[in-house]
Coordinates of C-alpha atoms and ligand atoms in Angstrom, one line a residue:
M1 CA -36.3 10.4 -12.4
L2 CA -36.2 13.8 -11.2
L3 CA -34.2 15.7 -8.9
V4 CA -35.5 17.1 -5.8
E5 CA -33.8 19.6 -3.0
S6 CA -32.5 18.0 0.1
R7 CA -33.9 21.0 2.1
N8 CA -37.2 20.8 0.6
S9 CA -38.2 17.7 -1.6
N10 CA -41.2 19.7 -3.4
N11 CA -38.5 21.2 -5.3
K12 CA -38.0 19.3 -8.3
V13 CA -35.9 19.7 -11.3
D14 CA -35.1 17.5 -14.0
F15 CA -31.4 16.6 -15.2
K16 CA -30.6 19.1 -17.4
E17 CA -31.9 22.0 -15.0
A18 CA -29.6 20.6 -11.9
I19 CA -26.7 20.8 -14.0
L20 CA -27.2 24.2 -15.4
H21 CA -28.5 25.7 -12.3
P22 CA -27.6 24.2 -9.0
S23 CA -28.2 26.2 -6.4
A24 CA -31.8 25.7 -5.1
K25 CA -34.1 27.8 -4.3
E26 CA -33.6 27.1 0.2
G27 CA -29.7 26.7 -0.4
G28 CA -30.1 23.1 -0.5
L29 CA -28.5 20.8 -3.3
Y30 CA -30.6 18.6 -5.9
T31 CA -30.5 14.9 -5.0
P32 CA -32.2 11.7 -5.8
L33 CA -35.6 11.0 -3.6
K34 CA -34.7 7.5 -4.0
L35 CA -31.9 5.4 -5.4
P36 CA -32.3 3.1 -7.8
K37 CA -31.8 -0.5 -7.3
F38 CA -28.5 -1.5 -10.1
N39 CA -27.7 -5.5 -10.0
G40 CA -24.4 -4.8 -11.0
L41 CA -23.2 -8.5 -11.0
K42 CA -25.2 -8.8 -14.4
Y43 CA -22.9 -6.7 -16.0
A44 CA -19.8 -7.4 -13.9
N45 CA -17.7 -8.9 -17.3
L46 CA -18.5 -5.4 -19.2
S47 CA -16.2 -3.2 -19.9
Y48 CA -15.8 0.4 -17.7
K49 CA -17.4 2.3 -20.1
D50 CA -20.5 0.1 -20.9
F51 CA -20.7 -0.8 -17.4
A52 CA -21.3 2.8 -16.4
L53 CA -23.4 3.6 -19.1
E54 CA -26.0 0.8 -18.0
L55 CA -25.7 2.3 -14.4
I56 CA -26.7 5.9 -15.2
K57 CA -29.5 4.4 -17.6
S58 CA -30.7 2.8 -13.9
F59 CA -31.6 6.7 -13.3
E60 CA -34.3 7.3 -16.1
F61 CA -32.8 10.9 -17.0
G62 CA -32.9 10.1 -20.6
Y63 CA -29.8 11.4 -22.5
E64 CA -28.7 8.2 -23.0
E65 CA -26.6 9.2 -26.5
L66 CA -25.4 12.2 -24.7
F67 CA -23.9 10.1 -21.9
K68 CA -22.9 7.6 -24.2
K69 CA -20.6 10.6 -25.7
A70 CA -19.9 11.8 -22.2
L71 CA -18.4 8.9 -21.3
Q72 CA -16.1 8.6 -24.5
S73 CA -14.2 11.5 -22.9
Y74 CA -12.2 8.4 -20.6
E75 CA -10.4 7.6 -24.0
N76 CA -8.1 10.4 -22.7
F77 CA -7.2 8.3 -20.2
D78 CA -4.0 6.4 -19.7
D79 CA -5.6 3.1 -20.9
K80 CA -8.2 3.6 -23.0
Q81 CA -9.8 0.6 -22.1
S82 CA -10.9 1.6 -18.5
P83 CA -9.9 5.0 -16.5
I84 CA -9.5 3.4 -13.0
F85 CA -6.8 1.0 -12.5
L86 CA -6.9 -1.6 -9.6
R87 CA -3.4 -2.1 -7.6
K88 CA -3.1 -4.8 -5.5
I89 CA -0.6 -3.9 -2.6
E90 CA -1.0 -6.6 -0.1
D91 CA -3.1 -9.9 0.3
K92 CA -6.0 -8.1 1.4
L93 CA -5.6 -4.6 0.1
F94 CA -6.0 -3.1 -3.0
I95 CA -5.6 0.7 -4.1
N96 CA -8.2 2.1 -6.6
E97 CA -6.3 4.8 -8.8
L98 CA -8.6 7.4 -9.9
Y99 CA -5.9 9.7 -11.1
H100 CA -4.8 7.9 -14.8
G101 CA -6.8 10.8 -16.3
P102 CA -5.2 14.3 -17.8
T103 CA -4.6 16.3 -14.7
R104 CA -3.5 13.5 -12.8
A105 CA -6.1 14.0 -10.1
F106 CA -9.9 12.1 -9.7
K107 CA -11.3 15.1 -10.8
D108 CA -10.8 14.0 -13.9
M109 CA -12.6 11.0 -13.3
A110 CA -16.2 13.3 -13.2
L111 CA -14.9 16.7 -14.6
Q112 CA -14.1 15.0 -18.1
P113 CA -17.3 13.3 -18.7
F114 CA -19.1 16.4 -16.9
G115 CA -17.5 19.0 -19.6
V116 CA -19.3 16.7 -22.5
L117 CA -22.7 17.5 -21.1
L118 CA -22.4 21.0 -20.0
N119 CA -21.0 21.8 -23.5
E120 CA -24.1 20.0 -25.1
F121 CA -26.7 21.8 -22.3
S122 CA -25.1 25.1 -23.0
K123 CA -25.1 25.0 -26.6
D124 CA -27.6 27.5 -27.4
K125 CA -26.2 30.3 -25.1
K126 CA -23.0 31.6 -23.9
V127 CA -21.4 30.2 -20.4
L128 CA -19.2 31.8 -18.3
I129 CA -17.9 29.7 -15.4
I130 CA -15.7 30.6 -12.9
C131 CA -13.9 28.7 -10.2
A132 CA -11.5 28.5 -7.2
T133 CA -9.0 26.1 -6.7
S134 CA -6.5 25.3 -4.3
G135 CA -4.6 22.8 -7.1
D136 CA -6.5 19.8 -8.4
T137 CA -10.3 20.9 -9.2
G138 CA -8.6 24.4 -11.4
P139 CA -6.5 22.4 -13.9
A140 CA -9.2 19.4 -14.1
T141 CA -11.9 22.0 -15.0
L142 CA -10.1 24.3 -17.4
K143 CA -9.1 20.7 -19.3
S144 CA -12.6 19.5 -19.5
F145 CA -13.5 22.9 -21.3
E146 CA -10.5 23.2 -23.3
N147 CA -11.7 24.3 -27.0
S148 CA -15.7 24.5 -26.0
K149 CA -17.4 26.9 -28.1
N150 CA -19.4 28.4 -25.9
I151 CA -18.3 27.9 -22.5
K152 CA -15.5 30.7 -21.3
V153 CA -13.5 29.6 -17.8
V154 CA -11.8 31.6 -15.5
C155 CA -10.0 30.0 -12.6
M156 CA -8.4 31.9 -10.0
Y157 CA -5.9 30.5 -7.6
P158 CA -4.0 31.5 -4.8
Q159 CA -0.6 32.6 -5.5
G160 CA 2.0 30.4 -4.0
G161 CA -0.8 28.4 -2.8
T162 CA -0.9 24.9 -4.7
S163 CA 2.3 23.1 -5.6
A164 CA 4.5 24.3 -8.6
I165 CA 3.1 21.5 -10.8
Q166 CA -0.3 22.5 -10.2
A167 CA 0.1 25.8 -11.2
L168 CA 2.1 25.0 -13.9
Q169 CA -1.0 23.0 -15.0
M170 CA -3.3 25.8 -15.3
R171 CA -0.4 28.4 -17.0
A172 CA -0.2 26.1 -19.7
L173 CA -4.2 26.3 -20.0
D174 CA -4.3 29.8 -20.2
K175 CA -5.2 30.8 -23.7
G176 CA -8.0 30.6 -26.0
N177 CA -11.8 30.5 -23.9
L178 CA -9.7 29.8 -20.9
R179 CA -8.3 32.6 -18.6
I180 CA -6.3 32.0 -15.1
F181 CA -5.5 34.5 -12.1
A182 CA -3.3 34.2 -9.5
I183 CA -4.6 36.3 -6.6
K184 CA -2.5 37.7 -3.7
G185 CA -4.5 35.9 -1.0
D186 CA -4.8 32.4 0.2
F187 CA -7.4 29.9 -1.1
D188 CA -10.3 31.4 1.4
D189 CA -9.3 34.5 -0.1
A190 CA -10.2 32.9 -3.7
Q191 CA -13.4 31.1 -2.5
N192 CA -14.7 34.4 -1.3
T193 CA -13.8 36.3 -4.6
L194 CA -16.1 33.6 -6.2
K195 CA -18.6 33.4 -4.3
N196 CA -18.8 37.2 -3.8
L197 CA -19.1 37.4 -7.7
L198 CA -21.7 34.6 -7.9
A199 CA -24.2 36.6 -5.6
K200 CA -23.3 39.7 -7.4
T201 CA -26.2 41.3 -9.5
E202 CA -24.6 43.9 -10.9
F203 CA -21.7 41.6 -12.0
K204 CA -24.1 39.6 -13.4
E205 CA -26.3 42.4 -15.2
K206 CA -23.1 43.2 -17.0
L207 CA -22.2 39.4 -18.2
D208 CA -26.0 39.6 -19.6
K209 CA -25.3 42.5 -21.4
L210 CA -22.3 40.7 -22.8
G211 CA -24.5 37.8 -23.8
Y212 CA -23.0 35.6 -20.8
E213 CA -25.0 33.3 -18.2
L214 CA -22.7 32.7 -15.1
C215 CA -22.4 28.9 -14.0
A216 CA -20.7 27.1 -11.3
A217 CA -19.0 23.7 -11.9
N218 CA -18.4 22.9 -8.3
S219 CA -18.4 20.0 -7.0
V220 CA -22.1 20.0 -5.7
N221 CA -23.3 20.0 -8.9
F222 CA -24.6 16.6 -9.4
G223 CA -24.0 15.7 -12.8
R224 CA -20.3 15.4 -11.1
I225 CA -21.8 12.9 -8.5
L226 CA -23.1 10.7 -10.9
F227 CA -19.8 9.8 -12.2
Q228 CA -18.3 9.2 -9.0
I229 CA -20.9 6.7 -8.2
I230 CA -19.6 4.5 -10.9
Y231 CA -16.2 4.1 -9.7
H232 CA -16.9 2.2 -6.4
Y233 CA -19.2 0.2 -7.5
Y234 CA -17.2 -1.3 -10.2
A235 CA -14.2 -1.4 -8.6
T236 CA -16.0 -3.5 -5.6
L237 CA -17.2 -5.9 -8.3
Q238 CA -13.5 -6.4 -10.0
V239 CA -12.1 -7.1 -6.2
G240 CA -14.8 -8.7 -4.1
K241 CA -16.0 -10.8 -7.3
G242 CA -19.5 -10.1 -5.4
S243 CA -18.3 -10.6 -1.8
K244 CA -18.3 -8.0 0.8
L245 CA -15.3 -5.3 1.2
D246 CA -14.4 -2.2 2.7
I247 CA -14.0 1.2 0.8
I248 CA -11.6 3.7 2.4
I249 CA -12.0 7.6 1.1
P250 CA -9.6 10.4 1.6
S251 CA -12.6 13.2 2.2
G252 CA -12.8 17.1 1.9
N253 CA -16.2 18.1 0.4
F254 CA -17.4 14.4 0.4
G255 CA -18.2 14.1 -2.8
N256 CA -15.9 10.6 -3.3
A257 CA -17.7 9.4 -0.1
L258 CA -20.8 10.2 -0.9
G259 CA -20.3 8.4 -4.6
A260 CA -19.5 5.4 -2.6
Y261 CA -22.3 5.6 -0.2
Y262 CA -24.8 6.0 -3.2
A263 CA -23.2 2.9 -4.9
K264 CA -23.9 0.9 -1.8
K265 CA -27.6 2.0 -1.2
M266 CA -27.8 1.0 -5.3
G267 CA -26.4 -2.4 -4.8
A268 CA -22.6 -2.6 -4.6
N269 CA -21.5 -5.3 -1.9
I270 CA -19.8 -3.1 0.4
S271 CA -19.2 -3.6 3.8
R272 CA -18.0 -0.3 5.6
I273 CA -17.2 3.1 4.2
K274 CA -14.1 4.6 5.8
I275 CA -13.4 8.3 5.8
A276 CA -10.1 9.2 5.9
S277 CA -9.8 13.1 7.3
N278 CA -6.3 14.9 7.9
A279 CA -6.4 17.5 10.9
N280 CA -9.1 19.6 9.7
N281 CA -10.8 16.4 11.1
V282 CA -14.4 17.8 10.9
L283 CA -15.7 14.9 9.2
S284 CA -14.3 12.4 11.4
E285 CA -15.9 14.2 14.2
L286 CA -19.1 14.1 13.1
F287 CA -18.9 10.0 12.0
T288 CA -17.3 9.3 15.5
K289 CA -19.0 12.0 17.9
G290 CA -22.0 12.7 15.9
E291 CA -21.1 17.0 15.9
Y292 CA -20.2 19.4 13.8
D293 CA -18.5 21.8 15.3
L294 CA -17.0 24.9 13.5
R295 CA -17.2 27.1 16.9
G296 CA -13.3 28.4 17.2
K297 CA -11.7 26.2 14.2
S298 CA -9.7 27.9 11.5
L299 CA -8.5 25.9 8.9
K300 CA -5.1 24.1 9.1
K301 CA -3.2 24.1 6.3
T302 CA -1.6 20.5 5.7
I303 CA 0.0 18.5 3.1
S304 CA -3.2 17.4 1.8
P305 CA -4.6 20.9 0.8
A306 CA -7.3 19.5 -1.3
M307 CA -8.9 18.2 1.9
D308 CA -8.2 21.1 3.9
I309 CA -12.2 22.2 4.0
L310 CA -14.3 23.0 7.3
I311 CA -17.7 22.9 5.4
S312 CA -18.1 19.6 3.5
S313 CA -20.8 20.5 1.5
N314 CA -22.1 17.1 0.3
V315 CA -22.6 15.7 3.9
E316 CA -26.1 17.3 3.3
R317 CA -27.0 14.7 0.6
L318 CA -26.3 11.9 3.2
F319 CA -28.5 13.6 5.9
F320 CA -31.4 14.0 3.2
D321 CA -30.7 10.3 2.5
K322 CA -30.9 9.1 6.0
F323 CA -33.3 11.9 7.9
G324 CA -35.3 13.7 5.3
D325 CA -35.5 17.1 4.0
K326 CA -37.0 18.6 7.1
R327 CA -34.4 17.3 9.3
T328 CA -31.5 18.5 6.7
K329 CA -32.7 22.1 6.9
E330 CA -32.5 22.1 10.2
L331 CA -29.3 20.7 10.8
M332 CA -27.5 23.2 8.0
N333 CA -29.7 26.2 9.2
L334 CA -28.1 25.5 13.0
L335 CA -24.4 24.9 10.6
K336 CA -24.8 28.0 9.4
N337 CA -26.3 29.9 12.4
E338 CA -24.5 28.2 15.2
K339 CA -21.4 26.9 13.7
Y340 CA -22.5 23.8 16.0
F341 CA -24.9 21.1 15.6
C342 CA -25.2 17.8 17.4
L343 CA -27.0 14.7 15.9
K344 CA -29.4 12.4 18.2
K345 CA -27.9 9.1 19.9
E346 CA -30.2 6.8 17.0
E347 CA -29.0 9.5 13.7
L348 CA -25.5 9.0 14.8
E349 CA -26.0 5.2 15.4
A350 CA -27.8 5.0 11.8
L351 CA -24.4 7.0 10.4
K352 CA -22.0 4.4 12.3
E353 CA -24.0 1.4 10.7
E354 CA -21.7 1.8 7.6
F355 CA -19.4 4.9 8.3
D356 CA -15.8 4.6 10.1
A357 CA -14.2 7.8 10.5
D358 CA -10.6 8.6 11.4
F359 CA -8.1 11.7 10.9
C360 CA -4.1 11.7 10.5
D361 CA -1.7 14.8 11.0
D362 CA 0.8 15.3 8.7
D363 CA 3.5 13.7 10.7
L364 CA 1.2 10.3 10.1
C365 CA 0.7 10.7 6.7
M366 CA 4.5 11.2 5.8
K367 CA 5.1 7.8 7.8
F368 CA 2.5 6.1 5.5
I369 CA 4.4 7.3 2.6
K370 CA 7.9 6.2 3.6
Q371 CA 6.3 2.7 4.9
S372 CA 4.6 2.4 1.3
K373 CA 5.8 0.0 -1.1
V374 CA 4.5 1.9 -3.6
L375 CA 4.3 5.8 -4.7
I376 CA 1.2 7.4 -2.8
D377 CA 0.5 10.9 -2.5
P378 CA 0.0 12.5 0.6
H379 CA -4.1 12.7 0.4
T380 CA -4.4 9.0 -0.2
A381 CA -1.8 8.2 2.8
T382 CA -4.4 9.7 5.2
C383 CA -6.1 6.2 4.7
F384 CA -3.8 4.0 5.7
K385 CA -4.8 4.6 9.7
L386 CA -8.4 3.0 8.9
V387 CA -6.8 -0.3 7.1
D388 CA -8.6 -3.5 8.8
K389 CA -6.1 -6.5 7.7
N390 CA -8.5 -9.1 8.5
Q391 CA -10.8 -7.4 6.0
M392 CA -10.7 -7.1 2.3
S393 CA -10.5 -3.6 1.3
I394 CA -10.3 -0.7 -1.4
I395 CA -8.2 2.7 -0.9
T396 CA -9.5 5.2 -3.2
S397 CA -6.5 6.9 -4.2
T398 CA -7.0 10.6 -5.6
A399 CA -3.8 12.0 -6.9
E400 CA -0.7 10.9 -8.3
W401 CA 2.5 11.8 -6.3
T402 CA 3.6 13.6 -8.9
K403 CA 1.9 16.9 -8.1
F404 CA 3.2 17.0 -4.6
T405 CA 6.7 16.7 -4.6
P406 CA 8.1 18.9 -2.0
S407 CA 5.7 16.8 0.6
M408 CA 7.0 13.8 -1.1
M409 CA 10.4 14.7 -0.7
K410 CA 10.4 15.8 3.2
A411 CA 8.4 12.7 3.8
L412 CA 10.7 10.0 2.0
Y413 CA 14.1 11.3 2.7
N414 CA 13.5 14.2 5.2
K415 CA 14.9 16.9 2.9
E416 CA 13.5 20.4 1.6
C417 CA 12.3 20.6 -2.1
E418 CA 14.6 22.9 -3.9
N419 CA 14.3 22.0 -7.5
E420 CA 10.9 20.7 -8.3
K421 CA 11.8 19.4 -11.7
E422 CA 15.3 17.7 -10.3
D423 CA 13.4 16.2 -7.4
L424 CA 10.4 15.2 -9.5
L425 CA 13.2 13.0 -11.6
K426 CA 14.9 12.4 -8.5
I427 CA 12.1 10.3 -6.9
A428 CA 10.8 8.9 -10.2
K429 CA 14.0 7.2 -10.5
A430 CA 14.3 5.6 -7.3
Y431 CA 11.2 3.9 -7.6
N432 CA 11.5 3.6 -11.3
F433 CA 8.4 5.6 -11.8
E434 CA 7.5 6.4 -15.2
L435 CA 6.5 10.2 -15.6
K436 CA 4.1 11.2 -17.9
K437 CA 6.3 13.2 -20.5
E438 CA 3.1 16.0 -20.7
L439 CA 4.3 16.5 -17.2
L440 CA 8.0 17.0 -17.6
E441 CA 6.8 19.4 -20.8
L442 CA 4.9 21.6 -18.0
F443 CA 8.3 22.7 -17.0
H444 CA 8.4 24.8 -20.5
F445 CA 5.7 27.4 -18.8
E446 CA 8.2 28.0 -16.0
S447 CA 9.9 30.9 -18.1
K448 CA 6.7 32.6 -19.0
A449 CA 6.2 35.3 -17.1
S450 CA 3.2 35.0 -14.6
K451 CA 1.4 38.2 -13.0
T452 CA -0.2 38.7 -9.7
Y453 CA -3.7 39.8 -9.1
E454 CA -5.1 42.3 -6.6
I455 CA -8.7 40.4 -5.7
S456 CA -10.3 44.1 -6.4
S457 CA -9.6 44.2 -9.7
I458 CA -10.7 40.6 -10.5
E459 CA -14.2 41.7 -11.5
N460 CA -12.8 44.1 -14.1
E461 CA -10.4 41.7 -15.6
I462 CA -12.7 39.1 -16.2
L463 CA -15.3 41.6 -17.7
E464 CA -12.5 43.3 -19.8
W465 CA -11.4 39.8 -20.9
I466 CA -15.0 38.7 -21.9
K467 CA -15.2 41.8 -23.9
Q468 CA -11.9 40.8 -26.2
Ligands
PLP1 C1 -10.9 16.7 -4.1 C2 -9.5 15.9 -3.6 C3 -9.7 15.3 -2.3 C4 -11.5 15.5 -1.7 O1 -12.3 14.8 -2.2 P1 -13.8 15.2 -1.7 O2 -14.9 14.7 -2.8 O3 -13.9 16.8 -2.0 O4 -13.9 14.7 -0.7 C5 -9.0 14.5 -2.2 N1 -7.7 14.3 -2.6 C6 -7.5 15.2 -3.9 C7 -6.4 14.7 -4.5 C8 -8.6 15.9 -4.1 O5 -7.9 16.4 -5.6

C-alpha cells in the first residue's frame, strides 16, 4: 500500500519514503487513502507482538522481517510478554497503561519500534535528527537511537520547563551520538528554533558538506502513528472480548486518538472515542462546537505539559478520512491564514457520531488524582471527567506519575515539592508503589553541571558537535 498526502491524494509515496521524508509537497501529512479491514477477533489469543505483526501486515507495506525486528524492541519494557498493562479499577472501568517502557511515557510505544525502522532505512547514509521537547518526546527519542551508528540526535528543551526527572532522563543520555541542549526560553522557543533549523537552507547545506541529512522524528510521522493503532485494538479485544466499549484519551497533538480512530475503522469494537483536553481546550471546542479558533488564544501552562498544544497536527488526518483532500486543504489553509475555521453542520455531526470531548482545568485534574485509588499522572487524570459509569470503558494512561512529582505533591497533599527525590520516595511509600531502580539512579546525574544555551548559539553548537 502507498500513502497519500492529506491535501492532495495524487501525491503518493511508499512507506519507507514517508518515514524518511515526512513533509509532503503541499504541507500535508502522509496518510492511508483507505484503512484496511482487520479481523482482530481472529488473532485475539496471540501475544501482543504477534497480534501487532498481523495488524501491520494488513496494510501490505512489505518489510515483514523488519517489522518483526522492530516489534522486538518491546522486550525493553517491564513485561517481555506485553508492553501494555490493563488494570481494572472499577466494575466497568479499565486503565490501559502505556508507560511501561524505558522512559515511562507512552511515547516509547511508538518511538522504540520506530527507532529500529529508521535505523534500517538510513543505513546507507548519515542522519541528524533534531527534536524539541516539553518533556516526554525528548527522552523517548534519545533512548530509541541510543548507540545508533548512522544517526545522531540533538534534543532541545526549555531550561526549567520540564520536570526534574525528565531533564535528568535527558542528561543521562547526553553522550556518544546523542546531544542535549537546555535552552534559555520556553517550549515555544525550543519548537521555533527547531522549525527555523529545519527550514534553513544554509544550515542544511553545511550539514550536507559534513555528510549528514536532516530528519524529523516528530509525532506526525506515519511510522509513529502505525504503532499507536495496535494497542487500542488489542486492549479493546482483551477487555471487551468482542463487545463494544468506549476509549478515553488524554490528547494534545491527536496522534494517540487518531490511532484509536484508525483501530475503529479497521474493525475494533469501539463505541465512542472520547477526547480529553486540559485548559488548552482547542480539541474539545472542535469536537463539540465544530470550531477551531486560535484568534487571541495563547498557550496556557498547565500541570499536563505534554498536552499544552494549540495546533493539533494530527486532526488533519481525521479530516482527510472524513471529508477528503480538497476540504482538508481548505480547512488547514483557513487555520493558517485566518486562525479560525468552522465546520459545516453535517461535518460536525459526522464527528459527533464517533467522538465526545471535554476538558479539565488543573484544579479538577488534581481532584481526580486525589480521588483515585491507584496513582495516576496529571495527563491521565484529564480523562476522568469523560467516564460514563454505565458503559464499559478504557482510559488510556500516557505517563507514569513518577515523572510529575511536584504536581503529585500538590494534588495528593496540597504541598509544594521541596526535594523531588525525597517526595518521590514519600509518595511511592504511601501508595506501596514499586519504583524502578533506573529512575532512582537518575539522581546521580543531578550533580553533573549543566549548561544553559542561548537560542542564537544552537546552530553553531550543533555544527561543531557534528564535526567532532
Ligand atoms: C505526548 C503526550 C500526550 C499527548 O498525546 P498526543 O498523541 O500528542 O495527543 C499525552 N500525555 C502524555 C504524557 C504525553 O507524553
